[in-house]
Amino acid sequence: MHVKAKQMAFGGLLLALSIVCMVLGSIIETNTLFLLAAASYFVGIVIREMNLSAGAAFLIAGILLGFILAPNKFYVISYAAMGCYIWMREFLWKRLTSYSGKKSRMMLLWIAKYLVFNIFYVIMICFFGEVLFTRQLSKVMWMIVFAAGQVGFFIYDSAYEYVQRSIWGKYRSHIF
């Protein structure tokens, strides 16, 4: 794999921004989810500008540097889950591009995205429930938490699409 120097420097700058977002998420507690989401969006930018393997390397480097530099390690785990989702989303998109039928492809993508998200989300709720919630939740509260996660996922995924299409689409021509 030959990586151009400009792409490598660009990846390093995005990695630095990703780590800054993670650290700021630990410092500015009111914007934690926003900053962690922004940090994970850089994974998608690297994938779209380079390839899936570069995105995986970027994600692993971000996780390792986050564990070294970020004060709150739980936020690094959250970044890892968000970044893995972005990587899986881009992987699914690349796999489905060969599938014929635009409407069928978009429906398959949404189904696959929701499956990937819910696998991550259910694992997080089940295994980190004691960390997230101070007491045992009733079944009704579990359903509310699950439904709120679906709404949060829709907002997160829509924001990612907006960032890729509108924001990054405008600035990429100035960089490359």
PDB file of C-alpha atoms in Angstrom:
ATOM      1  CA  MET A   1       0.000   0.000   0.000  1.00  0.00           C
ATOM      2  CA  HIS A   2       1.496   3.307  -1.072  1.00  0.00           C
ATOM      3  CA  VAL A   3       0.202   6.265   0.842  1.00  0.00           C
ATOM      4  CA  LYS A   4       0.867   9.671  -0.580  1.00  0.00           C
ATOM      5  CA  ALA A   5       2.569  12.107   1.770  1.00  0.00           C
ATOM      6  CA  LYS A   6      -0.292  14.587   1.527  1.00  0.00           C
ATOM      7  CA  GLN A   7      -2.828  11.919   2.485  1.00  0.00           C
ATOM      8  CA  MET A   8      -0.688  10.775   5.396  1.00  0.00           C
ATOM      9  CA  ALA A   9      -0.301  14.336   6.675  1.00  0.00           C
ATOM     10  CA  PHE A  10      -4.022  14.898   6.246  1.00  0.00           C
ATOM     11  CA  GLY A  11      -4.771  11.709   8.200  1.00  0.00           C
ATOM     12  CA  GLY A  12      -2.426  12.842  10.968  1.00  0.00           C
ATOM     13  CA  LEU A  13      -4.170  16.209  11.198  1.00  0.00           C
ATOM     14  CA  LEU A  14      -7.575  14.540  11.354  1.00  0.00           C
ATOM     15  CA  LEU A  15      -6.277  12.174  14.035  1.00  0.00           C
ATOM     16  CA  ALA A  16      -5.064  15.151  16.058  1.00  0.00           C
ATOM     17  CA  LEU A  17      -8.472  16.828  15.686  1.00  0.00           C
ATOM     18  CA  SER A  18     -10.156  13.608  16.705  1.00  0.00           C
ATOM     19  CA  ILE A  19      -8.061  13.373  19.876  1.00  0.00           C
ATOM     20  CA  VAL A  20      -8.683  17.063  20.650  1.00  0.00           C
ATOM     21  CA  CYS A  21     -12.426  16.417  20.355  1.00  0.00           C
ATOM     22  CA  MET A  22     -12.143  13.424  22.709  1.00  0.00           C
ATOM     23  CA  VAL A  23     -10.140  15.374  25.286  1.00  0.00           C
ATOM     24  CA  LEU A  24     -12.472  18.365  25.046  1.00  0.00           C
ATOM     25  CA  GLY A  25     -15.402  15.999  25.516  1.00  0.00           C
ATOM     26  CA  SER A  26     -13.859  15.016  28.845  1.00  0.00           C
ATOM     27  CA  ILE A  27     -13.335  18.645  29.830  1.00  0.00           C
ATOM     28  CA  ILE A  28     -16.535  20.269  28.547  1.00  0.00           C
ATOM     29  CA  GLU A  29     -19.091  17.849  29.944  1.00  0.00           C
ATOM     30  CA  THR A  30     -22.133  19.558  28.394  1.00  0.00           C
ATOM     31  CA  ASN A  31     -20.891  18.908  24.829  1.00  0.00           C
ATOM     32  CA  THR A  32     -19.537  15.389  25.287  1.00  0.00           C
ATOM     33  CA  LEU A  33     -21.803  13.590  22.809  1.00  0.00           C
ATOM     34  CA  PHE A  34     -21.400  16.314  20.200  1.00  0.00           C
ATOM     35  CA  LEU A  35     -17.610  16.223  20.462  1.00  0.00           C
ATOM     36  CA  LEU A  36     -17.430  12.421  20.451  1.00  0.00           C
ATOM     37  CA  ALA A  37     -19.672  12.329  17.390  1.00  0.00           C
ATOM     38  CA  ALA A  38     -17.460  14.907  15.671  1.00  0.00           C
ATOM     39  CA  ALA A  39     -14.390  12.823  16.515  1.00  0.00           C
ATOM     40  CA  SER A  40     -15.974   9.713  15.030  1.00  0.00           C
ATOM     41  CA  TYR A  41     -17.010  11.545  11.850  1.00  0.00           C
ATOM     42  CA  PHE A  42     -13.323  11.926  11.005  1.00  0.00           C
ATOM     43  CA  VAL A  43     -13.178   8.151  10.563  1.00  0.00           C
ATOM     44  CA  GLY A  44     -15.695   8.466   7.740  1.00  0.00           C
ATOM     45  CA  ILE A  45     -13.768  11.304   6.135  1.00  0.00           C
ATOM     46  CA  VAL A  46     -10.594   9.210   6.125  1.00  0.00           C
ATOM     47  CA  ILE A  47     -12.470   6.249   4.630  1.00  0.00           C
ATOM     48  CA  ARG A  48     -14.020   8.323   1.869  1.00  0.00           C
ATOM     49  CA  GLU A  49     -10.758  10.101   1.021  1.00  0.00           C
ATOM     50  CA  MET A  50      -8.512   7.046   1.261  1.00  0.00           C
ATOM     51  CA  ASN A  51     -10.002   3.570   1.779  1.00  0.00           C
ATOM     52  CA  LEU A  52     -11.461   1.198   4.372  1.00  0.00           C
ATOM     53  CA  SER A  53      -8.097  -0.095   5.596  1.00  0.00           C
ATOM     54  CA  ALA A  54      -6.833   3.452   6.150  1.00  0.00           C
ATOM     55  CA  GLY A  55     -10.051   4.161   8.068  1.00  0.00           C
ATOM     56  CA  ALA A  56      -9.506   1.083  10.231  1.00  0.00           C
ATOM     57  CA  ALA A  57      -5.923   2.139  10.948  1.00  0.00           C
ATOM     58  CA  PHE A  58      -7.155   5.656  11.762  1.00  0.00           C
ATOM     59  CA  LEU A  59      -9.778   4.275  14.144  1.00  0.00           C
ATOM     60  CA  ILE A  60      -7.291   2.000  15.923  1.00  0.00           C
ATOM     61  CA  ALA A  61      -4.794   4.853  16.241  1.00  0.00           C
ATOM     62  CA  GLY A  62      -7.533   7.108  17.622  1.00  0.00           C
ATOM     63  CA  ILE A  63      -8.549   4.517  20.209  1.00  0.00           C
ATOM     64  CA  LEU A  64      -4.968   3.889  21.316  1.00  0.00           C
ATOM     65  CA  LEU A  65      -4.124   7.593  21.528  1.00  0.00           C
ATOM     66  CA  GLY A  66      -7.416   8.238  23.287  1.00  0.00           C
ATOM     67  CA  PHE A  67      -6.588   5.700  25.995  1.00  0.00           C
ATOM     68  CA  ILE A  68      -3.215   7.377  26.458  1.00  0.00           C
ATOM     69  CA  LEU A  69      -4.321  11.025  26.328  1.00  0.00           C
ATOM     70  CA  ALA A  70      -8.011  11.325  27.216  1.00  0.00           C
ATOM     71  CA  PRO A  71      -8.804  11.760  30.916  1.00  0.00           C
ATOM     72  CA  ASN A  72     -12.125   9.854  30.763  1.00  0.00           C
ATOM     73  CA  LYS A  73     -11.588   6.366  29.354  1.00  0.00           C
ATOM     74  CA  PHE A  74     -15.335   5.698  29.105  1.00  0.00           C
ATOM     75  CA  TYR A  75     -15.511   8.398  26.440  1.00  0.00           C
ATOM     76  CA  VAL A  76     -12.812   6.592  24.483  1.00  0.00           C
ATOM     77  CA  ILE A  77     -14.967   3.454  24.567  1.00  0.00           C
ATOM     78  CA  SER A  78     -17.898   5.550  23.311  1.00  0.00           C
ATOM     79  CA  TYR A  79     -15.692   6.977  20.542  1.00  0.00           C
ATOM     80  CA  ALA A  80     -14.616   3.446  19.645  1.00  0.00           C
ATOM     81  CA  ALA A  81     -18.248   2.304  19.325  1.00  0.00           C
ATOM     82  CA  MET A  82     -19.185   5.364  17.255  1.00  0.00           C
ATOM     83  CA  GLY A  83     -16.112   4.988  15.061  1.00  0.00           C
ATOM     84  CA  CYS A  84     -16.785   1.265  14.555  1.00  0.00           C
ATOM     85  CA  TYR A  85     -20.323   2.117  13.529  1.00  0.00           C
ATOM     86  CA  ILE A  86     -19.041   4.675  10.986  1.00  0.00           C
ATOM     87  CA  TRP A  87     -16.548   2.119   9.637  1.00  0.00           C
ATOM     88  CA  MET A  88     -19.249  -0.551   9.340  1.00  0.00           C
ATOM     89  CA  ARG A  89     -21.595   1.938   7.688  1.00  0.00           C
ATOM     90  CA  GLU A  90     -19.035   2.846   5.042  1.00  0.00           C
ATOM     91  CA  PHE A  91     -18.186  -0.834   4.557  1.00  0.00           C
ATOM     92  CA  LEU A  92     -21.853  -1.650   3.995  1.00  0.00           C
ATOM     93  CA  TRP A  93     -22.221   1.254   1.588  1.00  0.00           C
ATOM     94  CA  LYS A  94     -19.252   0.082  -0.479  1.00  0.00           C
ATOM     95  CA  ARG A  95     -20.655  -3.470  -0.543  1.00  0.00           C
ATOM     96  CA  LEU A  96     -24.133  -2.328  -1.563  1.00  0.00           C
ATOM     97  CA  THR A  97     -22.993  -0.066  -4.404  1.00  0.00           C
ATOM     98  CA  SER A  98     -22.865  -3.073  -6.720  1.00  0.00           C
ATOM     99  CA  TYR A  99     -26.450  -3.984  -5.824  1.00  0.00           C
ATOM    100  CA  SER A 100     -28.955  -2.968  -8.503  1.00  0.00           C
ATOM    101  CA  GLY A 101     -31.976  -0.878  -7.714  1.00  0.00           C
ATOM    102  CA  LYS A 102     -31.500   2.420  -5.878  1.00  0.00           C
ATOM    103  CA  LYS A 103     -34.577   2.103  -3.639  1.00  0.00           C
ATOM    104  CA  SER A 104     -33.742  -1.482  -2.686  1.00  0.00           C
ATOM    105  CA  ARG A 105     -30.141  -0.512  -1.999  1.00  0.00           C
ATOM    106  CA  MET A 106     -31.155   2.365   0.278  1.00  0.00           C
ATOM    107  CA  MET A 107     -33.637   0.139   2.140  1.00  0.00           C
ATOM    108  CA  LEU A 108     -30.989  -2.559   2.610  1.00  0.00           C
ATOM    109  CA  LEU A 109     -28.539   0.075   3.826  1.00  0.00           C
ATOM    110  CA  TRP A 110     -30.998   1.396   6.416  1.00  0.00           C
ATOM    111  CA  ILE A 111     -31.833  -2.097   7.640  1.00  0.00           C
ATOM    112  CA  ALA A 112     -28.144  -2.996   7.896  1.00  0.00           C
ATOM    113  CA  LYS A 113     -27.317   0.285   9.653  1.00  0.00           C
ATOM    114  CA  TYR A 114     -30.050  -0.257  12.232  1.00  0.00           C
ATOM    115  CA  LEU A 115     -28.902  -3.835  12.808  1.00  0.00           C
ATOM    116  CA  VAL A 116     -25.277  -2.757  13.319  1.00  0.00           C
ATOM    117  CA  PHE A 117     -26.289   0.080  15.626  1.00  0.00           C
ATOM    118  CA  ASN A 118     -28.621  -2.089  17.682  1.00  0.00           C
ATOM    119  CA  ILE A 119     -25.959  -4.767  18.138  1.00  0.00           C
ATOM    120  CA  PHE A 120     -23.596  -2.133  19.546  1.00  0.00           C
ATOM    121  CA  TYR A 121     -26.364  -0.450  21.541  1.00  0.00           C
ATOM    122  CA  VAL A 122     -27.791  -3.591  23.137  1.00  0.00           C
ATOM    123  CA  ILE A 123     -24.291  -4.755  24.114  1.00  0.00           C
ATOM    124  CA  MET A 124     -23.609  -1.351  25.647  1.00  0.00           C
ATOM    125  CA  ILE A 125     -26.875  -1.299  27.601  1.00  0.00           C
ATOM    126  CA  CYS A 126     -26.476  -4.869  28.835  1.00  0.00           C
ATOM    127  CA  PHE A 127     -22.804  -4.832  29.797  1.00  0.00           C
ATOM    128  CA  PHE A 128     -22.366  -1.197  30.818  1.00  0.00           C
ATOM    129  CA  GLY A 129     -25.808  -0.738  32.364  1.00  0.00           C
ATOM    130  CA  GLU A 130     -24.379  -0.490  35.882  1.00  0.00           C
ATOM    131  CA  VAL A 131     -22.071   2.314  34.752  1.00  0.00           C
ATOM    132  CA  LEU A 132     -24.774   4.178  32.838  1.00  0.00           C
ATOM    133  CA  PHE A 133     -27.601   3.892  35.349  1.00  0.00           C
ATOM    134  CA  THR A 134     -27.385   4.260  39.116  1.00  0.00           C
ATOM    135  CA  ARG A 135     -30.103   1.719  39.871  1.00  0.00           C
ATOM    136  CA  GLN A 136     -31.789  -1.301  38.368  1.00  0.00           C
ATOM    137  CA  LEU A 137     -34.202  -0.261  35.617  1.00  0.00           C
ATOM    138  CA  SER A 138     -37.693  -1.625  35.156  1.00  0.00           C
ATOM    139  CA  LYS A 139     -38.766  -3.182  31.866  1.00  0.00           C
ATOM    140  CA  VAL A 140     -40.662  -0.026  30.941  1.00  0.00           C
ATOM    141  CA  MET A 141     -37.542   2.088  31.525  1.00  0.00           C
ATOM    142  CA  TRP A 142     -35.475  -0.348  29.420  1.00  0.00           C
ATOM    143  CA  MET A 143     -37.951   0.108  26.569  1.00  0.00           C
ATOM    144  CA  ILE A 144     -37.778   3.890  26.967  1.00  0.00           C
ATOM    145  CA  VAL A 145     -33.961   3.763  26.938  1.00  0.00           C
ATOM    146  CA  PHE A 146     -34.060   1.551  23.845  1.00  0.00           C
ATOM    147  CA  ALA A 147     -36.507   3.884  22.050  1.00  0.00           C
ATOM    148  CA  ALA A 148     -34.445   6.937  23.000  1.00  0.00           C
ATOM    149  CA  GLY A 149     -31.395   5.202  21.550  1.00  0.00           C
ATOM    150  CA  GLN A 150     -33.213   4.726  18.250  1.00  0.00           C
ATOM    151  CA  VAL A 151     -34.052   8.422  18.100  1.00  0.00           C
ATOM    152  CA  GLY A 152     -30.474   9.308  19.042  1.00  0.00           C
ATOM    153  CA  PHE A 153     -29.163   6.980  16.352  1.00  0.00           C
ATOM    154  CA  PHE A 154     -31.360   8.595  13.704  1.00  0.00           C
ATOM    155  CA  ILE A 155     -30.081  12.045  14.693  1.00  0.00           C
ATOM    156  CA  TYR A 156     -26.453  10.825  14.760  1.00  0.00           C
ATOM    157  CA  ASP A 157     -26.696   9.127  11.369  1.00  0.00           C
ATOM    158  CA  SER A 158     -28.508  12.071   9.768  1.00  0.00           C
ATOM    159  CA  ALA A 159     -25.903  14.463  11.141  1.00  0.00           C
ATOM    160  CA  TYR A 160     -23.154  12.244   9.711  1.00  0.00           C
ATOM    161  CA  GLU A 161     -24.805  12.347   6.290  1.00  0.00           C
ATOM    162  CA  TYR A 162     -25.085  16.135   6.536  1.00  0.00           C
ATOM    163  CA  VAL A 163     -21.436  16.511   7.529  1.00  0.00           C
ATOM    164  CA  GLN A 164     -20.245  14.300   4.676  1.00  0.00           C
ATOM    165  CA  ARG A 165     -22.499  15.798   2.036  1.00  0.00           C
ATOM    166  CA  SER A 166     -22.680  19.470   2.943  1.00  0.00           C
ATOM    167  CA  ILE A 167     -19.778  20.448   5.174  1.00  0.00           C
ATOM    168  CA  TRP A 168     -17.006  18.119   4.020  1.00  0.00           C
ATOM    169  CA  GLY A 169     -18.233  18.343   0.434  1.00  0.00           C
ATOM    170  CA  LYS A 170     -17.575  22.097   0.464  1.00  0.00           C
ATOM    171  CA  TYR A 171     -14.136  21.986   2.093  1.00  0.00           C
ATOM    172  CA  ARG A 172     -12.572  18.936   0.441  1.00  0.00           C
ATOM    173  CA  SER A 173     -11.903  20.806  -2.804  1.00  0.00           C
ATOM    174  CA  HIS A 174      -9.768  23.310  -0.890  1.00  0.00           C
ATOM    175  CA  ILE A 175      -7.630  20.556   0.646  1.00  0.00           C
ATOM    176  CA  PHE A 176      -7.226  18.114  -2.242  1.00  0.00           C
TER     177      PHE A 176
END
